CSV table of C-alpha atoms and ligand atoms in Angstrom, one decimal:
chain,number,residue,atom,x,y,z
L,1192,MET,CA,19.2,6.2,15.7
L,1193,LYS,CA,15.4,6.7,16.5
L,1194,ILE,CA,13.0,7.4,13.6
L,1195,LEU,CA,9.4,7.9,14.1
L,1196,VAL,CA,7.1,7.2,11.1
L,1197,LEU,CA,3.7,8.5,10.5
L,1198,ASN,CA,1.1,7.7,8.5
L,1199,CYS,CA,-1.9,10.1,9.0
L,1200,GLY,CA,-5.4,9.7,7.6
L,1201,SER,CA,-7.8,12.8,7.6
L,1202,SER,CA,-9.2,11.5,11.4
L,1203,SER,CA,-6.2,9.0,12.4
L,1204,LEU,CA,-2.6,8.8,13.1
L,1205,LYS,CA,-0.8,5.6,12.9
L,1206,TYR,CA,2.5,5.5,14.2
L,1207,GLN,CA,5.9,3.4,15.0
L,1208,LEU,CA,9.1,4.7,16.8
L,1209,ILE,CA,11.9,2.3,15.0
L,1210,ASP,CA,15.1,1.6,16.6
L,1211,MET,CA,17.2,1.9,13.2
L,1212,ASP,CA,20.3,0.3,15.3
L,1213,ASN,CA,18.6,-3.1,15.0
L,1214,GLU,CA,15.6,-2.3,12.9
L,1215,SER,CA,13.3,-3.3,15.6
L,1216,VAL,CA,10.2,-1.4,16.9
L,1217,MET,CA,10.3,0.2,20.2
L,1218,ALA,CA,6.6,1.5,20.3
L,1219,LYS,CA,3.7,1.8,17.9
L,1220,GLY,CA,0.1,3.1,18.3
L,1221,LEU,CA,-3.0,4.7,16.7
L,1222,CYS,CA,-4.8,7.9,17.3
L,1223,GLU,CA,-8.6,7.8,16.0
L,1224,ARG,CA,-11.4,10.2,15.7
L,1225,ILE,CA,-8.7,13.3,15.3
L,1226,GLY,CA,-11.0,16.3,15.0
L,1227,ILE,CA,-14.4,14.5,16.4
L,1228,GLU,CA,-16.0,13.7,19.6
L,1229,GLY,CA,-14.6,10.7,21.2
L,1230,SER,CA,-10.6,11.2,20.4
L,1231,LYS,CA,-8.6,8.0,21.4
L,1232,LEU,CA,-4.8,7.2,21.4
L,1233,THR,CA,-3.7,3.5,21.7
L,1234,HIS,CA,0.1,3.1,22.5
L,1235,LYS,CA,1.7,-0.5,22.4
L,1236,ALA,CA,5.1,-0.9,24.0
L,1237,ASN,CA,7.0,-3.6,26.0
L,1238,GLY,CA,4.2,-5.7,26.0
L,1239,LYS,CA,2.0,-3.3,27.4
L,1240,GLU,CA,-1.1,-1.0,26.4
L,1241,LEU,CA,-2.1,2.6,27.2
L,1242,VAL,CA,-5.1,4.0,26.2
L,1243,VAL,CA,-5.7,7.9,26.6
L,1244,GLU,CA,-9.5,9.4,25.7
L,1245,GLU,CA,-8.4,13.1,25.6
L,1246,PRO,CA,-9.8,15.7,22.8
L,1247,MET,CA,-7.4,15.8,19.6
L,1248,PRO,CA,-9.1,18.8,17.6
L,1249,LYS,CA,-6.4,18.7,15.5
L,1250,HIS,CA,-3.1,16.3,14.5
L,1251,THR,CA,-1.0,18.9,16.4
L,1252,GLU,CA,-3.0,17.6,19.7
L,1253,ALA,CA,-2.7,14.0,18.5
L,1254,ILE,CA,1.2,14.3,18.1
L,1255,ALA,CA,1.6,15.9,21.4
L,1256,LEU,CA,-0.1,13.0,23.1
L,1257,VAL,CA,2.0,10.6,21.3
L,1258,MET,CA,5.0,12.3,22.4
L,1259,LYS,CA,3.9,12.3,25.8
L,1260,ALA,CA,3.0,8.5,25.8
L,1261,LEU,CA,6.6,7.9,24.3
L,1262,VAL,CA,8.2,9.4,27.3
L,1263,ASP,CA,5.8,8.1,29.4
L,1264,PRO,CA,7.4,6.8,32.7
L,1265,GLU,CA,5.4,3.7,32.8
L,1266,TYR,CA,4.5,3.2,28.9
L,1267,GLY,CA,7.5,5.2,27.3
L,1268,VAL,CA,10.3,3.9,25.6
L,1269,ILE,CA,12.6,7.0,25.4
L,1270,LYS,CA,13.5,9.5,28.1
L,1271,ASP,CA,13.2,12.6,26.2
L,1272,THR,CA,11.9,13.4,22.8
L,1273,SER,CA,15.0,14.9,21.7
L,1274,GLU,CA,16.0,11.0,20.9
L,1275,ILE,CA,13.5,11.1,17.9
L,1276,SER,CA,16.5,11.9,14.9
L,1277,ALA,CA,13.9,12.3,12.4
L,1278,VAL,CA,10.1,11.8,11.3
L,1279,GLY,CA,9.2,9.9,8.1
L,1280,HIS,CA,5.9,10.5,6.8
L,1281,ARG,CA,3.6,8.2,4.3
L,1282,VAL,CA,2.6,10.8,1.9
L,1283,LEU,CA,0.3,9.5,-0.8
L,1284,HIS,CA,0.9,11.6,-3.6
L,1285,GLY,CA,3.8,13.3,-5.1
L,1286,GLY,CA,2.4,14.0,-8.7
L,1287,ILE,CA,5.2,13.8,-11.3
L,1288,LYS,CA,7.6,16.2,-9.6
L,1289,PHE,CA,9.0,13.7,-7.1
L,1290,THR,CA,10.6,10.6,-8.4
L,1291,GLU,CA,11.9,9.8,-4.8
L,1292,SER,CA,11.7,10.2,-1.1
L,1293,ILE,CA,12.5,14.0,-0.1
L,1294,LYS,CA,13.3,15.8,3.0
L,1295,VAL,CA,10.5,18.2,3.4
L,1296,ASN,CA,11.3,22.0,3.3
L,1297,LYS,CA,8.5,24.9,1.8
L,1298,ASP,CA,8.8,23.7,-1.8
L,1299,VAL,CA,8.2,20.1,-0.8
L,1300,LYS,CA,5.0,21.4,1.2
L,1301,ALA,CA,3.8,23.5,-1.7
L,1302,THR,CA,4.3,20.6,-4.1
L,1303,ILE,CA,2.1,18.3,-1.6
L,1304,ARG,CA,-0.3,20.7,-1.4
L,1305,GLU,CA,-0.3,21.3,-5.4
L,1306,CYS,CA,-1.3,17.2,-5.5
L,1307,PHE,CA,-4.4,17.8,-3.4
L,1308,ALA,CA,-6.8,17.0,-6.6
L,1309,LEU,CA,-4.5,13.8,-7.2
L,1310,GLY,CA,-5.2,12.4,-3.5
L,1311,PRO,CA,-8.1,14.4,-1.8
L,1312,LEU,CA,-8.7,12.2,0.9
L,1313,HIS,CA,-4.9,11.4,1.8
L,1314,ASN,CA,-2.7,14.5,0.6
L,1315,PRO,CA,-4.1,17.0,2.9
L,1316,ALA,CA,-4.0,14.7,6.0
L,1317,ASN,CA,-0.3,13.8,5.2
L,1318,LEU,CA,0.4,17.6,5.1
L,1319,MET,CA,-1.2,18.0,8.3
L,1320,GLY,CA,1.0,15.7,10.1
L,1321,ILE,CA,4.0,17.1,8.7
L,1322,GLU,CA,2.9,20.6,10.0
L,1323,ALA,CA,2.2,19.4,13.2
L,1324,CYS,CA,5.5,17.6,13.7
L,1325,GLU,CA,7.2,20.8,12.7
L,1326,GLU,CA,5.1,22.5,15.2
L,1327,THR,CA,5.7,19.9,18.2
L,1328,MET,CA,9.3,19.0,17.2
L,1329,PRO,CA,11.1,22.0,15.8
L,1330,GLY,CA,14.4,21.4,14.3
L,1331,VAL,CA,13.7,17.7,13.6
L,1332,PRO,CA,13.7,16.8,9.6
L,1333,ASN,CA,10.6,15.6,8.3
L,1334,VAL,CA,11.1,13.2,5.2
L,1335,ALA,CA,8.0,12.8,3.1
L,1336,VAL,CA,8.0,8.8,1.6
L,1337,PHE,CA,5.2,9.1,-1.4
L,1338,ASP,CA,3.1,6.0,-2.3
L,1339,THR,CA,3.6,7.1,-6.0
L,1340,THR,CA,7.7,7.3,-6.5
L,1341,PHE,CA,8.1,3.9,-6.9
L,1342,GLY,CA,5.9,3.8,-9.9
L,1343,MET,CA,7.9,6.7,-11.5
L,1344,SER,CA,10.5,4.9,-13.3
L,1345,MET,CA,7.8,3.2,-15.5
L,1346,PRO,CA,8.6,4.0,-19.3
L,1347,GLU,CA,6.1,6.3,-21.0
L,1348,LYS,CA,4.7,3.2,-23.2
L,1349,ALA,CA,3.5,2.1,-19.3
L,1350,TYR,CA,2.4,5.2,-17.8
L,1351,LEU,CA,0.8,7.1,-20.6
L,1352,TYR,CA,-2.8,6.2,-21.4
L,1353,ALA,CA,-4.5,6.0,-24.8
L,1354,ILE,CA,-6.2,9.2,-24.4
L,1355,PRO,CA,-5.5,12.7,-26.1
L,1356,HIS,CA,-1.9,13.8,-24.8
L,1357,GLU,CA,-3.3,17.2,-24.1
L,1358,TYR,CA,-4.9,15.7,-20.8
L,1359,TYR,CA,-1.3,14.4,-19.7
L,1360,GLU,CA,0.0,18.0,-20.6
L,1361,LYS,CA,-2.6,19.8,-18.6
L,1362,TYR,CA,-3.5,17.8,-15.8
L,1363,SER,CA,-0.5,15.0,-15.7
L,1364,ILE,CA,-3.2,12.3,-16.2
L,1365,ARG,CA,-0.8,9.0,-16.2
L,1366,ARG,CA,-0.6,5.8,-14.3
L,1367,TYR,CA,1.0,6.5,-10.8
L,1368,GLY,CA,0.5,3.5,-9.0
L,1369,PHE,CA,0.2,2.9,-5.3
L,1370,HIS,CA,1.2,0.6,-2.7
L,1371,GLY,CA,4.4,2.0,-4.0
L,1372,THR,CA,6.4,1.9,-0.5
L,1373,SER,CA,5.3,-1.7,-0.4
L,1374,HIS,CA,6.3,-2.6,-3.7
L,1375,MET,CA,9.3,-1.2,-3.3
L,1376,PHE,CA,10.0,-2.9,0.1
L,1377,VAL,CA,9.2,-6.2,-1.2
L,1378,SER,CA,10.3,-6.3,-4.3
L,1379,GLY,CA,13.8,-5.3,-2.9
L,1380,GLU,CA,13.8,-8.1,-0.3
L,1381,ALA,CA,12.6,-10.8,-2.7
L,1382,ILE,CA,15.8,-10.2,-4.8
L,1383,LYS,CA,18.0,-10.6,-1.6
L,1384,PHE,CA,15.8,-13.5,-0.6
L,1385,ALA,CA,16.1,-15.6,-3.6
L,1386,GLY,CA,19.5,-14.5,-4.3
L,1387,LEU,CA,18.8,-12.6,-7.5
L,1388,ASP,CA,21.1,-10.2,-9.7
L,1389,PRO,CA,20.5,-6.9,-7.8
L,1390,GLU,CA,20.5,-5.0,-11.0
L,1391,LYS,CA,18.6,-7.6,-13.6
L,1392,GLY,CA,16.6,-9.9,-11.2
L,1393,ARG,CA,12.7,-9.7,-12.8
L,1394,VAL,CA,10.2,-9.5,-9.8
L,1395,ILE,CA,6.6,-9.8,-9.8
L,1396,VAL,CA,5.0,-8.5,-6.7
L,1397,CYS,CA,1.6,-9.0,-5.8
L,1398,HIS,CA,0.3,-7.3,-3.0
L,1399,LEU,CA,-3.1,-8.7,-2.3
L,1400,GLY,CA,-5.0,-7.1,0.4
L,1401,ASN,CA,-8.5,-5.2,1.0
L,1402,GLY,CA,-6.6,-3.0,-1.7
L,1403,ALA,CA,-4.8,-5.2,-4.3
L,1404,SER,CA,-2.2,-4.2,-6.6
L,1405,ILE,CA,0.5,-6.0,-8.8
L,1406,SER,CA,3.9,-4.6,-9.8
L,1407,ALA,CA,6.7,-5.8,-12.2
L,1408,SER,CA,10.3,-4.5,-11.6
L,1409,ILE,CA,13.8,-5.3,-13.0
L,1410,GLY,CA,16.5,-4.8,-10.2
L,1411,GLY,CA,13.8,-3.1,-7.9
L,1412,LYS,CA,12.9,-0.9,-10.4
L,1413,CYS,CA,9.5,-0.6,-11.4
L,1414,VAL,CA,8.7,-1.4,-14.9
L,1415,ASP,CA,4.6,-1.7,-14.7
L,1416,THR,CA,2.0,-1.6,-12.3
L,1417,SER,CA,-1.7,-2.4,-12.1
L,1418,MET,CA,-3.0,0.8,-10.3
L,1419,GLY,CA,-3.5,4.0,-12.2
L,1420,LEU,CA,-4.3,7.7,-11.7
L,1421,THR,CA,-6.0,6.3,-8.7
L,1422,PRO,CA,-6.1,3.2,-6.8
L,1423,LEU,CA,-9.3,2.0,-8.7
L,1424,GLU,CA,-7.7,0.7,-11.9
L,1425,GLY,CA,-6.2,-3.1,-12.2
L,1426,LEU,CA,-7.0,-6.0,-9.8
L,1427,ILE,CA,-10.2,-7.1,-8.4
L,1428,MET,CA,-10.2,-5.8,-4.8
L,1429,GLY,CA,-12.3,-6.0,-1.6
L,1430,THR,CA,-14.6,-3.0,-2.6
L,1431,ARG,CA,-13.1,-1.6,-5.7
L,1432,SER,CA,-14.0,-2.9,-9.2
L,1433,GLY,CA,-10.5,-2.6,-10.8
L,1434,ASP,CA,-10.4,-2.9,-14.6
L,1435,LEU,CA,-13.4,-2.2,-16.6
L,1436,ASP,CA,-14.7,-0.9,-19.6
L,1437,PRO,CA,-15.5,2.9,-19.2
L,1438,ALA,CA,-18.9,2.8,-21.2
L,1439,ILE,CA,-20.5,0.9,-18.0
L,1440,LEU,CA,-20.3,4.4,-16.3
L,1441,GLN,CA,-22.5,6.2,-19.1
L,1442,PHE,CA,-24.5,2.9,-19.5
L,1443,ILE,CA,-25.7,2.8,-15.8
L,1444,CYS,CA,-25.9,6.6,-15.4
L,1445,ASN,CA,-28.4,6.7,-18.1
L,1446,LYS,CA,-30.4,3.6,-17.0
L,1447,GLU,CA,-30.4,4.3,-13.1
L,1448,GLY,CA,-30.3,8.3,-13.3
L,1449,LYS,CA,-26.9,8.5,-11.5
L,1450,ASP,CA,-24.3,10.9,-11.8
L,1451,VAL,CA,-20.3,10.3,-12.6
L,1452,ASN,CA,-19.6,11.1,-8.8
L,1453,GLU,CA,-22.3,8.3,-7.8
L,1454,MET,CA,-20.8,5.6,-10.2
L,1455,LEU,CA,-17.4,6.3,-8.7
L,1456,ASN,CA,-18.6,5.6,-5.4
L,1457,ILE,CA,-20.0,2.6,-6.7
L,1458,LEU,CA,-16.7,1.5,-8.0
L,1459,ASN,CA,-14.9,2.2,-5.3
L,1460,LYS,CA,-17.0,1.0,-2.4
L,1461,LYS,CA,-19.4,-1.2,-3.5
L,1462,SER,CA,-17.9,-3.3,-6.4
L,1463,GLY,CA,-15.1,-6.0,-6.2
L,1464,ILE,CA,-15.8,-9.3,-4.5
L,1465,LEU,CA,-18.3,-7.3,-2.1
L,1466,GLY,CA,-20.4,-6.5,-5.2
L,1467,MET,CA,-19.6,-9.7,-7.4
L,1468,SER,CA,-20.8,-12.1,-4.4
L,1469,GLY,CA,-24.0,-10.2,-4.5
L,1470,GLY,CA,-22.9,-8.3,-1.3
L,1471,VAL,CA,-21.8,-11.2,0.9
L,1472,SER,CA,-18.8,-8.8,2.3
L,1473,SER,CA,-15.6,-7.3,1.2
L,1474,ASP,CA,-13.5,-9.9,3.3
L,1475,PHE,CA,-11.9,-12.6,2.0
L,1476,ARG,CA,-12.9,-14.7,4.6
L,1477,ASP,CA,-16.4,-13.9,4.8
L,1478,VAL,CA,-16.7,-14.6,1.0
L,1479,GLU,CA,-14.9,-17.9,1.2
L,1480,LYS,CA,-17.1,-19.2,3.9
L,1481,ALA,CA,-20.1,-18.3,2.0
L,1482,ALA,CA,-18.6,-20.2,-1.2
L,1483,GLU,CA,-18.0,-23.3,1.1
L,1484,GLN,CA,-21.6,-22.9,2.0
L,1485,GLY,CA,-22.7,-23.2,-1.5
L,1486,ASN,CA,-23.1,-19.4,-2.4
L,1487,HIS,CA,-22.4,-19.2,-6.4
L,1488,LEU,CA,-21.8,-15.6,-6.6
L,1489,ALA,CA,-19.4,-15.9,-3.7
L,1490,GLU,CA,-17.5,-18.5,-5.2
L,1491,VAL,CA,-17.4,-16.8,-9.1
L,1492,ALA,CA,-15.9,-13.8,-7.0
L,1493,LEU,CA,-13.0,-15.5,-5.7
L,1494,GLU,CA,-12.4,-17.2,-9.0
L,1495,ALA,CA,-12.6,-13.7,-10.6
L,1496,PHE,CA,-10.0,-12.5,-8.1
L,1497,VAL,CA,-7.6,-15.1,-8.6
L,1498,TYR,CA,-8.2,-15.2,-12.7
L,1499,ARG,CA,-7.3,-11.5,-12.6
L,1500,VAL,CA,-4.1,-11.8,-11.0
L,1501,ALA,CA,-3.1,-14.6,-13.0
L,1502,LYS,CA,-3.9,-12.7,-16.1
L,1503,TYR,CA,-1.7,-10.0,-14.7
L,1504,ILE,CA,1.1,-12.1,-14.0
L,1505,GLY,CA,1.0,-13.5,-17.6
L,1506,ALA,CA,1.2,-9.4,-19.0
L,1507,TYR,CA,3.9,-8.8,-16.6
L,1508,THR,CA,5.9,-11.5,-17.8
L,1509,ALA,CA,5.8,-10.8,-21.2
L,1510,ALA,CA,6.7,-7.2,-20.2
L,1511,MET,CA,10.2,-8.4,-18.6
L,1512,ASN,CA,10.6,-11.0,-21.1
L,1513,GLY,CA,10.6,-13.3,-18.3
L,1514,VAL,CA,10.1,-13.5,-14.5
L,1515,ASP,CA,12.8,-14.6,-11.6
L,1516,ALA,CA,10.6,-14.4,-8.7
L,1517,ILE,CA,6.8,-14.0,-7.6
L,1518,ALA,CA,6.4,-12.7,-4.3
L,1519,PHE,CA,2.9,-12.5,-2.4
L,1520,THR,CA,2.2,-10.1,0.5
L,1521,ALA,CA,-0.3,-8.4,2.2
L,1522,GLY,CA,-3.4,-9.6,4.2
L,1523,VAL,CA,-4.9,-12.2,1.3
L,1524,GLY,CA,-1.4,-12.6,-0.4
L,1525,GLU,CA,0.3,-13.6,3.4
L,1526,ASN,CA,-2.4,-15.5,4.8
L,1527,ASP,CA,-4.6,-17.1,2.3
L,1528,LYS,CA,-2.7,-20.3,0.9
L,1529,ILE,CA,-6.3,-21.1,-1.0
L,1530,ARG,CA,-5.8,-18.2,-3.4
L,1531,ARG,CA,-1.8,-18.3,-3.6
L,1532,LYS,CA,-2.2,-22.0,-4.9
L,1533,ALA,CA,-5.0,-21.2,-7.3
L,1534,ILE,CA,-3.1,-18.3,-8.7
L,1535,CYS,CA,0.0,-20.5,-9.0
L,1536,ASP,CA,-2.2,-23.3,-10.8
L,1537,TYR,CA,-2.6,-21.1,-13.8
L,1538,LEU,CA,1.5,-20.8,-14.1
L,1539,GLY,CA,2.2,-24.1,-15.2
L,1540,TYR,CA,3.5,-22.9,-18.4
L,1541,LEU,CA,5.9,-20.8,-16.8
L,1542,GLY,CA,7.3,-23.7,-15.0
L,1543,VAL,CA,6.1,-22.5,-11.5
L,1544,GLU,CA,5.7,-25.7,-9.2
L,1545,ILE,CA,4.3,-24.8,-5.4
L,1546,ASP,CA,5.4,-27.0,-2.5
L,1547,ASP,CA,2.1,-27.6,-0.9
L,1548,GLU,CA,3.5,-28.4,2.5
L,1549,ALA,CA,5.6,-24.9,2.3
L,1550,ASN,CA,2.4,-22.8,1.1
L,1551,ASP,CA,0.7,-24.3,4.4
L,1552,CYS,CA,1.8,-21.2,6.5
L,1553,ARG,CA,0.8,-17.6,7.4
L,1554,GLY,CA,2.7,-14.5,7.4
L,1555,GLN,CA,6.1,-15.5,7.3
L,1556,LEU,CA,9.0,-15.0,5.1
L,1557,ARG,CA,9.2,-18.1,3.3
L,1558,MET,CA,9.9,-19.9,-0.2
L,1559,ILE,CA,6.8,-21.7,-1.3
L,1560,SER,CA,8.1,-23.0,-4.7
L,1561,THR,CA,9.9,-26.8,-5.0
L,1562,GLU,CA,13.6,-26.7,-5.7
L,1563,ASN,CA,12.8,-27.6,-9.6
L,1564,SER,CA,10.3,-24.4,-9.9
L,1565,LYS,CA,11.6,-22.5,-12.8
L,1566,VAL,CA,10.4,-19.5,-11.0
L,1567,LYS,CA,11.0,-18.7,-7.1
L,1568,VAL,CA,7.7,-18.1,-5.6
L,1569,MET,CA,7.6,-16.8,-2.0
L,1570,ILE,CA,5.6,-15.5,0.9
L,1571,LEU,CA,7.4,-12.0,1.7
L,1572,PRO,CA,5.3,-10.0,4.7
L,1573,THR,CA,5.3,-6.3,3.5
L,1574,ASN,CA,6.5,-3.8,6.1
L,1575,GLU,CA,5.7,-0.1,4.9
L,1576,GLU,CA,7.0,1.4,8.2
L,1577,LEU,CA,10.4,-0.1,7.9
L,1578,ALA,CA,10.4,1.0,4.5
L,1579,ILE,CA,9.8,4.7,5.3
L,1580,ALA,CA,12.2,4.3,8.1
L,1581,ARG,CA,14.8,3.2,5.9
L,1582,GLU,CA,14.1,6.1,3.3
L,1583,THR,CA,14.3,8.5,6.1
L,1584,LEU,CA,17.7,7.4,7.7
L,1585,ARG,CA,19.0,7.5,3.7
L,1586,LEU,CA,18.0,10.9,3.5
L,1587,VAL,CA,19.0,12.5,6.9
L,1588,GLN,CA,22.3,10.6,7.6
I,2389,ADP,P1,-5.9,-3.4,3.6
I,2389,ADP,O1,-4.5,-3.2,4.4
I,2389,ADP,O2,-5.6,-2.8,2.1
I,2389,ADP,O3,-7.1,-2.6,4.4
I,2389,ADP,P2,-4.9,-6.0,4.2
I,2389,ADP,O4,-3.7,-6.2,3.8
I,2389,ADP,O5,-5.1,-5.9,6.0
I,2389,ADP,O6,-6.2,-5.1,3.8
I,2389,ADP,O7,-5.7,-7.2,3.8
I,2389,ADP,C1,-7.1,-7.5,4.4
I,2389,ADP,C2,-7.7,-8.9,3.8
I,2389,ADP,O8,-7.1,-9.7,4.3
I,2389,ADP,C3,-9.1,-9.2,4.3
I,2389,ADP,O9,-9.9,-9.3,2.9
I,2389,ADP,C4,-8.9,-10.3,4.8
I,2389,ADP,O10,-10.0,-11.2,4.5
I,2389,ADP,C5,-7.8,-10.9,4.4
I,2389,ADP,N1,-7.2,-12.0,5.2
I,2389,ADP,C6,-6.5,-12.1,6.3
I,2389,ADP,N2,-6.2,-13.0,6.8
I,2389,ADP,C7,-6.8,-13.9,6.3
I,2389,ADP,C8,-6.8,-15.5,6.0
I,2389,ADP,N3,-6.0,-16.2,7.1
I,2389,ADP,N4,-7.4,-15.8,5.0
I,2389,ADP,C9,-8.0,-15.4,3.9
I,2389,ADP,N5,-7.7,-13.9,3.8
I,2389,ADP,C10,-7.2,-13.1,5.0
């Protein structure tokens, strides 16, 4: 069975066609600048690349071009689009209604629309992608896989904020957690790779990329996660502050004559290692280079990033009364041996022991702890597209 996986942004669309018989990627690509001048499709299959520059006023035209590329005699991988059995969509926010992925119908679309306020940048684009597929491929089932459903298994003590309860009742203000598809995939694979009890295995997943989050799960079910109502909470990220004292907002607003929207923009786009390093970069490689050249703020930014991850691992170990495995994933987690080692250096009290030789690698599924380590530590490359395809298959079979 062939499943198309779509991740739609407001002006972009990423896709993969996956053959679920062997979980291999047949083709993948990206449509950029949808709705603006200079729309472009880049399609990759069989080691070849096709670039199409044609107007894409809406996601419908983008999907039509993707279909054309998939059946193209030279660059295509299928004879007819009827070979696509289902489409899996990454949808950012499912609110409190969706605790699982779901086959799309009218009610599901209405709920995705109701959640526009919770995911203002992503949910409208995700819905456009679903409607474009309904138009272009009538009769083919669409499945919505939400970034928030992994967090829906958290207990109340973990997801409720200590603010007046009326705000949860009125506006569903709670911790949702994001990168859910990645945390679900990595925690499930970590249990298998480490040979843990599928029901009781306690796993901490460190998804460390430009956006960064950490989760604690037992038997693959989330018990806590660091992102909150929005992706701003938790770890220090490329440009996001993560946790801070909310009174800082009022203080800076008063001192600098800013309003809360400007402050949120600063906390989302100008903070994190970019802000802490004094503006060097949001990219860990650039900040590391600056630190090596003696830039003190760059060095502190990297130390603070590592320190925050280590503190969360401590907190989540307490939440689960122990931890059996820790998995590193995403850009920094998969590639940055220095950050992995520095985080694990805080974890001696847990009996974590890293094998430096095993840790000296990038982007590979690999155990990096020693035989004697009390906690299994691994690099586990995330694969959100495959996770979405698996969920889609499960729901349409
Ligand atoms: P996102 O998907 O959130 O945009 P990624 O998971 O792609 O982010 O991670 C991007 C980050 O990974 C960048 O900050 C980049 O510097 C970092 N990264 C990638 N490769 C390396 C590496 N070899 N060493 C250190 N950091 C790396």
